[in-house]
Coordinates of C-alpha atoms in Angstrom, one line a residue:
X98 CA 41.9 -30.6 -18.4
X99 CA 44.1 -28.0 -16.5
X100 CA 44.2 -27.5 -12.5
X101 CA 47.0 -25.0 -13.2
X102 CA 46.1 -21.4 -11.7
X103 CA 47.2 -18.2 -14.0
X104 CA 51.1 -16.8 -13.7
X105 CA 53.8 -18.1 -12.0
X106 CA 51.9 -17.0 -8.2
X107 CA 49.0 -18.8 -9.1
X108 CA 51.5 -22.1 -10.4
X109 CA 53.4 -22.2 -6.9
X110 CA 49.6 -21.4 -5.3
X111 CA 48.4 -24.9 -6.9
X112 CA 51.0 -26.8 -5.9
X113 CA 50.5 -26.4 -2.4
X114 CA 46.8 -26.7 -2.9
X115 CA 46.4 -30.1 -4.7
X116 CA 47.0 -32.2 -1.7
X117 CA 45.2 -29.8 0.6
X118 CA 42.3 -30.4 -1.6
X119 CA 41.4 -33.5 -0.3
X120 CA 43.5 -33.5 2.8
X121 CA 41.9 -30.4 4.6
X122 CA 38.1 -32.1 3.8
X123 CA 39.2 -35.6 5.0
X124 CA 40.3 -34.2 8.6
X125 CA 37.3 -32.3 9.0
X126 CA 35.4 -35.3 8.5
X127 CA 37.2 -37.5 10.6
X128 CA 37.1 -34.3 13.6
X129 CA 33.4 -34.4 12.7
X130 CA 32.9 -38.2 13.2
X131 CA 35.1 -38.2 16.2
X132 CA 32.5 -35.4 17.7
X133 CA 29.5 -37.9 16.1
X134 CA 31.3 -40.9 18.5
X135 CA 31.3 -39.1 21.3
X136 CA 28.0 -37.5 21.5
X137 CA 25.2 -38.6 19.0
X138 CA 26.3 -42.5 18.0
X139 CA 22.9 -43.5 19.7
X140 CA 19.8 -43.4 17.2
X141 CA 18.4 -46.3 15.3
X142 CA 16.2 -46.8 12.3
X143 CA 13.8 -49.0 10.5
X144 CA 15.9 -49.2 7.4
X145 CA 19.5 -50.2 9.2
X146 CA 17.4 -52.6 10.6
X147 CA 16.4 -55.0 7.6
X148 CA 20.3 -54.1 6.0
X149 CA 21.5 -55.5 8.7
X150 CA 19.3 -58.2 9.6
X151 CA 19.8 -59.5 5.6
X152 CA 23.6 -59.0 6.4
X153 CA 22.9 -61.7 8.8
X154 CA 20.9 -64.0 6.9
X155 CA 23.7 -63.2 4.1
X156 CA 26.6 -64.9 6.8
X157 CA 24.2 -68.0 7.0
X158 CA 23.9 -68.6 3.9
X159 CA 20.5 -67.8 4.1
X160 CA 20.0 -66.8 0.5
X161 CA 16.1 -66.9 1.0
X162 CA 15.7 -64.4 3.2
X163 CA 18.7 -62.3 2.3
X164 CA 17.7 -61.7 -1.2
X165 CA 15.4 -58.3 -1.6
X166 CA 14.5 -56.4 -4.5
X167 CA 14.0 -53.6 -1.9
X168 CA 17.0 -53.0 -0.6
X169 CA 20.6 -52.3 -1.9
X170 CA 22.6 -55.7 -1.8
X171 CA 25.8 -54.2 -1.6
X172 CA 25.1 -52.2 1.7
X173 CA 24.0 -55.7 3.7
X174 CA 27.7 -57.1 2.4
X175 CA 29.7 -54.3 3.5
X176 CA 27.4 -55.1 6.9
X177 CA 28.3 -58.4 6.7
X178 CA 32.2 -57.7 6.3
X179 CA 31.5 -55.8 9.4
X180 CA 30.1 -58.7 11.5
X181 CA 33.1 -60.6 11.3
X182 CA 34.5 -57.9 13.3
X183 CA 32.1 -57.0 15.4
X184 CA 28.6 -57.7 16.3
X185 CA 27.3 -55.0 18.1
X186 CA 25.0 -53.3 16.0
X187 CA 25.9 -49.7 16.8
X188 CA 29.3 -50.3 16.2
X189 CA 28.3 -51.6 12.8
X190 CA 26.1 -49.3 11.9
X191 CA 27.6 -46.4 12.4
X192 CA 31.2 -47.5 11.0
X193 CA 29.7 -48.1 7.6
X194 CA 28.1 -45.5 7.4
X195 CA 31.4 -43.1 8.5
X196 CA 33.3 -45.3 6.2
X197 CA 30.5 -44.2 3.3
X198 CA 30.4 -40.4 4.0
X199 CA 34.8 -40.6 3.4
X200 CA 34.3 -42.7 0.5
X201 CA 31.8 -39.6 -0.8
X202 CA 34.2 -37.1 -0.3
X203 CA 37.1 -39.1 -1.8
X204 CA 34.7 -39.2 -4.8
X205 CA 33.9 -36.4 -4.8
X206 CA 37.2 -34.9 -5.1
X207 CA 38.2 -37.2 -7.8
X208 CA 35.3 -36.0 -9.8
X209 CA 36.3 -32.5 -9.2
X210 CA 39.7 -33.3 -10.7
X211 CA 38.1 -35.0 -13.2
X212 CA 36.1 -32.1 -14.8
X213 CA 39.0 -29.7 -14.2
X214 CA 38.2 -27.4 -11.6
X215 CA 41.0 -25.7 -9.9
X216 CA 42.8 -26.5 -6.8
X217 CA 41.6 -23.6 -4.6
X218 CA 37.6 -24.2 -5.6
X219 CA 38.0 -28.0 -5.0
X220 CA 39.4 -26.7 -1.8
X221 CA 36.3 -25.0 -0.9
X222 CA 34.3 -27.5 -2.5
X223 CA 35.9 -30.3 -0.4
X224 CA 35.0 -28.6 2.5
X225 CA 31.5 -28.1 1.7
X226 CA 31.1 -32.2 0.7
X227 CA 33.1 -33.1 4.3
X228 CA 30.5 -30.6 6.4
X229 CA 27.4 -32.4 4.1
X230 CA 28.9 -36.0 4.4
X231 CA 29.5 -35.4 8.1
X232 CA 25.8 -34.2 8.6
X233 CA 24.8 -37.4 6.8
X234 CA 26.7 -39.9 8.4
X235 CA 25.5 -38.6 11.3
X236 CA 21.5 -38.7 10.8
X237 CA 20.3 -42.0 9.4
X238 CA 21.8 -44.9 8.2
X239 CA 21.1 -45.9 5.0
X240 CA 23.5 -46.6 1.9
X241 CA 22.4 -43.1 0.1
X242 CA 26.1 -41.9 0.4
X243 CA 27.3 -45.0 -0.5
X244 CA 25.0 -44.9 -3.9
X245 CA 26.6 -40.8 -4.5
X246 CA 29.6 -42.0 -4.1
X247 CA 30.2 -45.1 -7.1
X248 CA 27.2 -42.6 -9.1
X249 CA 29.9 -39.6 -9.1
X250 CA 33.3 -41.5 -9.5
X251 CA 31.4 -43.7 -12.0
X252 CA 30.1 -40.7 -13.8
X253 CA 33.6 -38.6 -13.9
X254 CA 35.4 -41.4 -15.3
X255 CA 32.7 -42.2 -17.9
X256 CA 33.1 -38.2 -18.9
X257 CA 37.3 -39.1 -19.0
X258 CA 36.5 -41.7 -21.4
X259 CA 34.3 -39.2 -23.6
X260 CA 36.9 -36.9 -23.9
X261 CA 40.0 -39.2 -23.6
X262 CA 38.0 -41.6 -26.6
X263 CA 39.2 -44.7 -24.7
X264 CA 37.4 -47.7 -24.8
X265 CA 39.3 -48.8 -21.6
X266 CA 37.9 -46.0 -19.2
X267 CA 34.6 -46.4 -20.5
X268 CA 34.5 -50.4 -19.6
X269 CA 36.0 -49.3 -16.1
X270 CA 33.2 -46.8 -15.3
X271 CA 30.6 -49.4 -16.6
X272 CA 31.6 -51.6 -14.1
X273 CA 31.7 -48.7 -11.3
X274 CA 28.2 -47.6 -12.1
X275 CA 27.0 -50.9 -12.3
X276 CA 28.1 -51.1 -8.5
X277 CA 25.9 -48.3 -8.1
X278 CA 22.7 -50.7 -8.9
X279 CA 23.9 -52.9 -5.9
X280 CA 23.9 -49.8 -3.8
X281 CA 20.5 -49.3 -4.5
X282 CA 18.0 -50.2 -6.8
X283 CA 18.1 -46.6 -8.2
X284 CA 21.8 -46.8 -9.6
X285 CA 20.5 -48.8 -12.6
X286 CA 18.6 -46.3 -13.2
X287 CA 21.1 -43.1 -12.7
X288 CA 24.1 -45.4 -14.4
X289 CA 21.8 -46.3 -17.5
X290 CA 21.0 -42.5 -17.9
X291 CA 24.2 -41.3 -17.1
X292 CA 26.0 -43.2 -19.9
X293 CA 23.2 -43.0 -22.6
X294 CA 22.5 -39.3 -21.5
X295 CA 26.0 -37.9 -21.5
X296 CA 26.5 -39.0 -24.8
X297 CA 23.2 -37.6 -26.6
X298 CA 24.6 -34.5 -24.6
X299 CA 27.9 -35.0 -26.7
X300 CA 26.0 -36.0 -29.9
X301 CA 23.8 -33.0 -29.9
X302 CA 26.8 -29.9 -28.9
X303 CA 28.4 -32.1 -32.1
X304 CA 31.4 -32.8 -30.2
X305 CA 31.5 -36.3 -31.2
X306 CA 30.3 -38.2 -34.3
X307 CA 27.9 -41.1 -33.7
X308 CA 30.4 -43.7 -34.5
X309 CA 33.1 -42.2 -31.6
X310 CA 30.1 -41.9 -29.1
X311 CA 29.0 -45.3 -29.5
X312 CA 32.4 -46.8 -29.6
X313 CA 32.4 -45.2 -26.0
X314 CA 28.5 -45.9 -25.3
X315 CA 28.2 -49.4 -26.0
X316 CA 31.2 -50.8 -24.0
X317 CA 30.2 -49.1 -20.9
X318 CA 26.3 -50.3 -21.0
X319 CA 28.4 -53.9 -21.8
X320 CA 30.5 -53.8 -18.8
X321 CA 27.0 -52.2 -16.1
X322 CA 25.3 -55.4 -17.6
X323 CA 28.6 -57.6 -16.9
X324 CA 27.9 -56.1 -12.7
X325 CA 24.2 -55.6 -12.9
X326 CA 22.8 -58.8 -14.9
X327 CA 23.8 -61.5 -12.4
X328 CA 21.9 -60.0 -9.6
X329 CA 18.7 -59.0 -12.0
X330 CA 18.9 -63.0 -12.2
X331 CA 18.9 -63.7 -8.9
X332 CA 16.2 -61.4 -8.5
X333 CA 14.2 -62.8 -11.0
X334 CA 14.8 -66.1 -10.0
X335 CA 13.2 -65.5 -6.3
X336 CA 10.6 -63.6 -7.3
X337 CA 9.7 -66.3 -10.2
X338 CA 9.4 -63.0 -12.8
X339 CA 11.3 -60.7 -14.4
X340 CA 12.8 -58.2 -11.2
X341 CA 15.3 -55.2 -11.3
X342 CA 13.2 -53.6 -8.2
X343 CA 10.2 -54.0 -5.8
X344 CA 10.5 -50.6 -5.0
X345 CA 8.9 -48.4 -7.3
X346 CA 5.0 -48.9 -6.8
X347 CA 5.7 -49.2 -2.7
X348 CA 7.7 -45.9 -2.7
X349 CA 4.9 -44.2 -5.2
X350 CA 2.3 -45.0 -2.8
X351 CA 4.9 -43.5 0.5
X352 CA 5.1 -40.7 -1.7
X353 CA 0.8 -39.8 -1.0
X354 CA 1.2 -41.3 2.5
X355 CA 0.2 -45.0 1.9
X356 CA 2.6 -46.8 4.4
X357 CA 4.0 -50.1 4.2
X358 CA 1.8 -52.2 7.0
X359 CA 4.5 -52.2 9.1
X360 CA 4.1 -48.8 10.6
X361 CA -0.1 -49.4 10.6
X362 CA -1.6 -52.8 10.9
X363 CA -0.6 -55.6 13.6
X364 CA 0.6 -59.0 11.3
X365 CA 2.7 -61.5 11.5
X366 CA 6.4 -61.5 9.6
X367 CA 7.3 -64.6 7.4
X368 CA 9.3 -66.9 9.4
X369 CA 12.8 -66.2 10.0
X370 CA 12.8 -62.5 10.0
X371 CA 12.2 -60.0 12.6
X372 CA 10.4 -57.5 10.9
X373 CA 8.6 -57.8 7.8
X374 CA 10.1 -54.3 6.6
X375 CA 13.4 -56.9 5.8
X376 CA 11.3 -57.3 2.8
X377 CA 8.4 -55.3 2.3
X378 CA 7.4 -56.5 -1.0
X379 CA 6.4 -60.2 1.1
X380 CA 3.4 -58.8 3.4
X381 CA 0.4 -60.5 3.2
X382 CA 0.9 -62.4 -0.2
X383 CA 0.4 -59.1 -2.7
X384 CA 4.5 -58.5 -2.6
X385 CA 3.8 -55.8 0.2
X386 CA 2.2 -53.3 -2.7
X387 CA -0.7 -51.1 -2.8
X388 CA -4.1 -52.9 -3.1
X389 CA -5.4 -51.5 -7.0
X390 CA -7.7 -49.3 -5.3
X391 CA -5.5 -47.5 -3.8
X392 CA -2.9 -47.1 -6.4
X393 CA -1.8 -43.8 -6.6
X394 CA -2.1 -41.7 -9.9
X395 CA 1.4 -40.2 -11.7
X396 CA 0.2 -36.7 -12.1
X397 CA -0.4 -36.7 -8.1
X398 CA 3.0 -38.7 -7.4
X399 CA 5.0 -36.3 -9.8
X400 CA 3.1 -33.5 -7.8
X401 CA 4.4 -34.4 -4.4
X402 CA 7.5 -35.1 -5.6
X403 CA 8.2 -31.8 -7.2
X404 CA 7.2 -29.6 -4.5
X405 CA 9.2 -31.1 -2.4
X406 CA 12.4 -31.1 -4.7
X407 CA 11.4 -27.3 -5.3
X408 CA 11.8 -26.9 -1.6
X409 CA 15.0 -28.9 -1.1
X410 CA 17.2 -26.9 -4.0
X411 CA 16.0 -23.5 -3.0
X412 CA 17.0 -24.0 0.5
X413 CA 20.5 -23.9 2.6
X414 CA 23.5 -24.7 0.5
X415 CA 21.2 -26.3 -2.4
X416 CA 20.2 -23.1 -3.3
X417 CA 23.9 -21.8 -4.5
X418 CA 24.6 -25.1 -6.2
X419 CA 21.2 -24.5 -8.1
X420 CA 21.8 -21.2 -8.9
X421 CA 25.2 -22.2 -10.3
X422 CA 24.0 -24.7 -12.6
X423 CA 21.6 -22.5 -14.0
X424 CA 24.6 -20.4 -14.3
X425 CA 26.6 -22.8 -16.2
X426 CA 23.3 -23.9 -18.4
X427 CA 22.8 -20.5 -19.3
X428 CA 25.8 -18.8 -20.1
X429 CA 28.4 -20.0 -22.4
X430 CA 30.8 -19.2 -25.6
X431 CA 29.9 -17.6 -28.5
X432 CA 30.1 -21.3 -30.2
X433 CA 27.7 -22.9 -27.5
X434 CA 28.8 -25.4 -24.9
X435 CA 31.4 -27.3 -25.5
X436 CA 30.9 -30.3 -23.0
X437 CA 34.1 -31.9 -23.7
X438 CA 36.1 -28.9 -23.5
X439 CA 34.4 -27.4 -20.2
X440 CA 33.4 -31.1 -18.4
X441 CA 32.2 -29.2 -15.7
X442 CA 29.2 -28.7 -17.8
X443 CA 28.3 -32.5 -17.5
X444 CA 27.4 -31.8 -13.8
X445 CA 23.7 -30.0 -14.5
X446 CA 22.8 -33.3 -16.5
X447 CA 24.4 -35.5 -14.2
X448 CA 22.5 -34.0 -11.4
X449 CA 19.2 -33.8 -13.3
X450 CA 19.9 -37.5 -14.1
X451 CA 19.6 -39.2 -10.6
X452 CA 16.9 -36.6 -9.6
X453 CA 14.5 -37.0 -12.1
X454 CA 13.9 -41.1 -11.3
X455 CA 12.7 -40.2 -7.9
X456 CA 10.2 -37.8 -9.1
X457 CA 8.2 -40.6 -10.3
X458 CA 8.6 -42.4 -7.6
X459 CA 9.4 -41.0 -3.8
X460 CA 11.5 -38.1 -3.6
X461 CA 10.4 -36.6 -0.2
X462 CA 13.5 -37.4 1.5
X463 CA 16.7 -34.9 1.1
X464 CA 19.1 -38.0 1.6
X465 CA 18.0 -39.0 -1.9
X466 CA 19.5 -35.9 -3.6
X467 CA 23.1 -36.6 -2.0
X468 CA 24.3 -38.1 -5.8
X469 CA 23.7 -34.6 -6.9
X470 CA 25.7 -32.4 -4.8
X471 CA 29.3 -33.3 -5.8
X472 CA 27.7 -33.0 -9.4
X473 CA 26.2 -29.8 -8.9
X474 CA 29.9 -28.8 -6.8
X475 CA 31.3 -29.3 -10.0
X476 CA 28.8 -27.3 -12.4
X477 CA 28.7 -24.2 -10.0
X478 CA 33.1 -24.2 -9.3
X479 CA 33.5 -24.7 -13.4
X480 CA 31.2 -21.9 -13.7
X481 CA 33.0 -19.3 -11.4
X482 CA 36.1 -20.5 -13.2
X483 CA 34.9 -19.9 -17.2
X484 CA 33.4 -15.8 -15.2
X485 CA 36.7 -15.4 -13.5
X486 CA 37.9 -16.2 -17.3
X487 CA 35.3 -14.0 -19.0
X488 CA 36.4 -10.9 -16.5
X489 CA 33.0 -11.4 -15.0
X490 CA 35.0 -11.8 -11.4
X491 CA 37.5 -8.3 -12.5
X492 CA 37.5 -5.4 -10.9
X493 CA 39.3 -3.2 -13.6
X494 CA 37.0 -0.8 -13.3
X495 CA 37.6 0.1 -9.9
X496 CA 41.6 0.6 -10.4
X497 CA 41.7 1.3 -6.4
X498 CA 40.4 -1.9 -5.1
X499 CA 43.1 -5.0 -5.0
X500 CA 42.6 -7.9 -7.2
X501 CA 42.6 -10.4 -4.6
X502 CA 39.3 -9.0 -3.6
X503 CA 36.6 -10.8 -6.0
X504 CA 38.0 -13.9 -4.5
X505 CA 38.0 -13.0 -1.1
X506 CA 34.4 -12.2 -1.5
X507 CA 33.8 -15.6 -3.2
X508 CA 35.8 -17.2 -0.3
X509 CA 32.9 -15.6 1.9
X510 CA 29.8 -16.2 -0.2
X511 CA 30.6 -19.7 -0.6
X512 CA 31.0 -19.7 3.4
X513 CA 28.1 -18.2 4.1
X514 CA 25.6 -20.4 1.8
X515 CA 27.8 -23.7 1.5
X516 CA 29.5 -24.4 4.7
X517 CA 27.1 -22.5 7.0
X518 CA 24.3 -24.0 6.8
X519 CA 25.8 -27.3 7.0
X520 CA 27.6 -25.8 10.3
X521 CA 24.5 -24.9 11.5
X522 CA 22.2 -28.0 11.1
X523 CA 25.0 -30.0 12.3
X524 CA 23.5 -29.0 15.9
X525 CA 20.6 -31.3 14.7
X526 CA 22.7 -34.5 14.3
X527 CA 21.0 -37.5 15.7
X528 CA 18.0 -35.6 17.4
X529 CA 14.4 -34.4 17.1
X530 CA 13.7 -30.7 17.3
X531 CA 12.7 -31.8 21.2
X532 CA 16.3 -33.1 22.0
X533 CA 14.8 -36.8 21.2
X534 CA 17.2 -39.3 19.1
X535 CA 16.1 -38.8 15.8
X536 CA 15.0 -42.6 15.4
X537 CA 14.8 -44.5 18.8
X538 CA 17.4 -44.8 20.8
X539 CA 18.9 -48.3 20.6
X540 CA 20.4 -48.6 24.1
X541 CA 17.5 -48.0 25.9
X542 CA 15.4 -50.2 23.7
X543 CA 17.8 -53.0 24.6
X544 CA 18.0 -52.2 27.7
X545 CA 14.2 -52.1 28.2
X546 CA 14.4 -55.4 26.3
X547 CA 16.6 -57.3 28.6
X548 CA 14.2 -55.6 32.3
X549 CA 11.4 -57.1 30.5
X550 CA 12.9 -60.5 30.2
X551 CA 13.9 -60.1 34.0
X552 CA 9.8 -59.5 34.6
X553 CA 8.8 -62.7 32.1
X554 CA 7.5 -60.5 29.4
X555 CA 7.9 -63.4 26.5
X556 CA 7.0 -63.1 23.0
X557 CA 6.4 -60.8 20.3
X558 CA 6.8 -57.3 20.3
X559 CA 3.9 -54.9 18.6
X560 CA 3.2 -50.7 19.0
X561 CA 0.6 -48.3 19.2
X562 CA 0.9 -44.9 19.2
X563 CA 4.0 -43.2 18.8
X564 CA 6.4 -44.3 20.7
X565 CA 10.0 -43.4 18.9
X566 CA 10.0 -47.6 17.9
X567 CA 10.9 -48.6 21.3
X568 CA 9.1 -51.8 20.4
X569 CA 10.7 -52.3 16.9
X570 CA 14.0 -51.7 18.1
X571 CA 13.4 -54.0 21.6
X572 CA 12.3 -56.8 19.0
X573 CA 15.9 -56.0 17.4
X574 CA 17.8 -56.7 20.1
X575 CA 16.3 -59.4 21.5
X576 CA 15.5 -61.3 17.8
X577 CA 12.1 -61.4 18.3
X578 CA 9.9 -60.6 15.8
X579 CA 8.3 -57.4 15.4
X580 CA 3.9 -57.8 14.9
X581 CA 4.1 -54.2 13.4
X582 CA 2.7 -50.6 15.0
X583 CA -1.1 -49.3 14.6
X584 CA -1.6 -46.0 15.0
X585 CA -5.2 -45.9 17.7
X586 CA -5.8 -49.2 19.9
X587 CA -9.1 -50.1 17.7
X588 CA -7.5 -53.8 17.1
X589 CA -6.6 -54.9 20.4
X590 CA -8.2 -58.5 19.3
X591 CA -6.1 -59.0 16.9
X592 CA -3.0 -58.3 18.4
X593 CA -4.1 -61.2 20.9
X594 CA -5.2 -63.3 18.3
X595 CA -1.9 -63.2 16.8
X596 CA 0.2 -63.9 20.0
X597 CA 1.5 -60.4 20.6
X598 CA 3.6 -60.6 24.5
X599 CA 4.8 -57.2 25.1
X600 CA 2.6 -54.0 23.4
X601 CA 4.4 -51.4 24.4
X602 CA 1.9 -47.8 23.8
X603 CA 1.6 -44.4 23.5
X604 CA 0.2 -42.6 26.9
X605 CA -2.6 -41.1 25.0
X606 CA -4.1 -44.7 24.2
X607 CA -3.1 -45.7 27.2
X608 CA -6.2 -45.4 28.8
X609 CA -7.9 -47.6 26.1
X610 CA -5.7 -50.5 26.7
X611 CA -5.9 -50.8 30.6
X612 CA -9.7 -51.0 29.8
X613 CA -9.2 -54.1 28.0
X614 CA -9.1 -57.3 30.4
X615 CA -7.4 -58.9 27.7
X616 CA -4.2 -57.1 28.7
X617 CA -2.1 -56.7 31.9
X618 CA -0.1 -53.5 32.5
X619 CA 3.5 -54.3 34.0
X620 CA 5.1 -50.5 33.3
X621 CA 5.3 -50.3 37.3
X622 CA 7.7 -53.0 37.2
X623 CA 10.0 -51.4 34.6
X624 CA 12.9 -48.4 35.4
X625 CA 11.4 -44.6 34.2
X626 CA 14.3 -43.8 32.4
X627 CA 13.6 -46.9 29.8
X628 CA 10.4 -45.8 29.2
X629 CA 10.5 -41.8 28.1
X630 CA 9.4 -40.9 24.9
X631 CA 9.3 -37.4 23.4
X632 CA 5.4 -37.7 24.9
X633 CA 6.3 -38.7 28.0
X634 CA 6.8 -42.2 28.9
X635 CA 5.8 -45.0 26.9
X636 CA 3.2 -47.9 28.9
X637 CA 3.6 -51.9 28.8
X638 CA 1.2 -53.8 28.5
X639 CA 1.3 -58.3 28.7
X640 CA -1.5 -60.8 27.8
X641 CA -3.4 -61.0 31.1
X642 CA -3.9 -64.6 31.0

């Protein structure tokens, strides 16, 4: 591994680029987050909800309603950490997730390193990862970043151990990528296939005998096991069966439009909880999962999944990273790749590695890919370093044009399709196309929450309509429970019959509900301004009796 640039210019050129390799892409960060703080901190969604509502249950010791097999472990504990600070949710929130986006980029750039690409591409690579984490940690919170970031560092050192032979590095990314499985249920997944897949990568370039890889193999799947087996335990242990994940068969059915009953049927959460999102597997006694009926096929799952991964990687910035790796993939030595001598090369497996588990599953979300990017970084930097070492990048043949011109011209194209259009959807951050928070704003559900209470609106929240979970998010701030969202008033009974107090609905059903005698508007008692919604303004409705 060399990050040494040709000739005595290019020596004294590294030098002062190592440091500003990660030190320019951590300051645009933080100068992006600071411009997050000021102006978009405001959105809420569903998932930060149930991480941080099991943080809480996590600080009371309330094991049986922290534990999920839905959601990351590792996120609600960073949460939790967080509360001790703090309890505004916001604050929270938004913190960790900042914190995540840094620790992405930090990995990132130790990854770069890692597989040998030169000071001034990890430069522009750096700066490309900072204006991606930026957008990120400003649009939902989730642990997705959190996930890339022990997925990459764990995969770059396992690929040091690989080339290094050293049983010590290879216990040391075990552990790392068995983090990654607390991130999310996923990282078993991407660290299993990471470890077995880069070396039956090494085994069949012929790097590596068997014996070497598996002297390198078996240690790290021994130290992921050491991180991941105690909480595949407790898992099993409150579910009363074998558990890695709930998630797979809920997410296949998202991934055809079957959504959890949360968003679509009025019920009641188990006891304790707000919402029963905190767990979605618990609804209604079947674990929260698709009745048999309705279970989706795999040819249709794979089929949603793959169009929409098509359209991800050919668009914005994606689309150079892809065409890089096809690049690398392609093109190499007269001898064939040589993985261990061009690590760089590990990045188009690494990236096909924690794609491929979401095609079966749900993939239709962009955040998912974020594990791939600092891989495919890698794969498309290595491969304008072995062209600019093949005398693909020269320009010998034109004797009048300067030298430094090929990589002036690569300075530019990596501008225009890497940083751009990061650059340009940051103008997005936080907000709808219509100028709406991208989620809910959390303020104004709060504060709607607390004029309610001033009016004697008592009891559970429920929604109709779409109204940007103004109900879901009022039920957060108050900790009352959340009766779950329909999408047409045709079961105002059994939003009654369950004790709904405040049903907070979309004008166009509006109409339906003030027809009912059952229910008493009270949105005339209630500020405007808490009550807009990108179709207007929300309506309350109370029990009339």
């Amino acid at each position: 591994m060399t990050e040494t640039e040709p000739g005595a210019s290019g020596e004294m050129l590294a030098t002062l680029l190592r440091p500003l390799s990660w030190i320019v892409p951590v300051l645009t960060y933080l100068a992006m987050m600071v411009v997050r703080d000021l102006y978009v901190v405001e959105g809420i969604n569903p998932d930060f909800i149930s991480y941080y509502q099991n943080a809480t249950h996590w600080l009371a010791g309330n094991t049986g309603l922290a534990v999920s097999g839905y959601w990351g472990v590792m996120y609600s504990w960073i949460m939790a950490v967080a509360l001790l600070v703090t309890r505004d949710p916001m604050t929270v929130g938004w913190g960790v997730l900042g914190f995540t986006g840094l620790c992405l980029i930090l990995a990132g750039e130790i990854y770069l390193r890692i597989v040998g690409v030169r000071p001034r591409y990890r430069l522009l690579a750096g700066i490309a990862l900072a204006l991606f984490s930026a957008y990120w940690a400003s649009n939902q919170l989730t642990p997705d970043l959190l996930l890339g970031s022990f997925v990459v560092f764990g995969g770059g050192l396992y690929i040091l151990a690989l080339r290094r032979h050293s049983i010590a590095m290879a216990i040391l990314a075990g552990l790392v990528l068995g983090v990654a499985y607390l991130c999310k249920t996923p990282g078993l997944l991407f660290a299993f296939g990471i470890i077995v897949g880069f070396a039956i990568m090494v085994l069949v370039t012929r790097e590596r005998g068997l014996g070497a890889v598996l002297k390198i193999a078996l240690p790290a799947l021994l130290a992921m096991a050491v991180v991941a087996g105690p909480w595949i335990l407790v898992l099993s242990n409150h579910y009363g069966h074998f558990t890695w994940t709930t998630a797979i068969e809920r997410n296949q059915g998202q991934a055809i439009g079957i959504e959890h009953p949360n968003f679509t049927e009025f019920h009641k959460p188990r006891d304790g909880r707000i919402t029963s999102w905190e767990d979605p597997s618990e609804f209604g006694g079947t674990g929260g999962m698709i009745a048999p009926e309705k279970k989706p096929g795999l040819v249709s799952v794979l089929a949603e999944n793959v169009l929409y991964a098509h359209g991800v990687l050919t668009s914005g910035g994606w689309f150079l990273l892809t065409v890089g790796a096809l690049f690398a993939l392609l093109f190499h030595g007269p001898g064939g790749p040589r993985l261990l001598a061009e690590p760089w090369r590990f990045g188009i497996f690494g990236a096909a590695i924690v794609l491929l588990p979401y095609m079966v599953s749900y993939a239709a979300q962009e955040r998912y890919y974020m594990a791939a990017y600092p891989f495919l970084l890698g794969a498309t930097f290595g491969a304008v370093q072995w062209g600019e070492k093949a005398g693909l990048l020269s320009w010998r043949l034109f004797g009048f044009l300067p030298a430094w011109l090929p990589r002036l011209l690569l300075t530019l194209v990596v501008a225009v399709f890497l940083w751009a259009p990061e650059l340009i959807r940051a103008r997005e951050i936080g907000t709808r196309p219509d100028g709406a928070p991208a989620h809910g704003a959390y303020r104004q559900s709060a504060s709607l929450a607390r004029a309610l209470d001033g009016i004697g609106a008592e009891g559970p929240y429920a929604e109709i309509g779409n109204v940007n979970r103004l109900s879901l998010n009022a039920a957060f701030a108050t900790g009352r429970q959340f009766y779950g969202a329909e999408l047409d008033a045709d079961h105002l009974d059994r939003a009654r019959a369950l004790g709904v107090g405040v049903l907070i609905v979309d004008p166009a059903f509006a109409g339906r509900v003030a027809a009912d005698p059952a229910w008493r508007e009270v949105s005339g008692q209630l500020p405007e301004p808490l009550l807009a919604i990108p179709a207007g303004h929300a309506r309350i409705f109370v029990p009339a009796g």
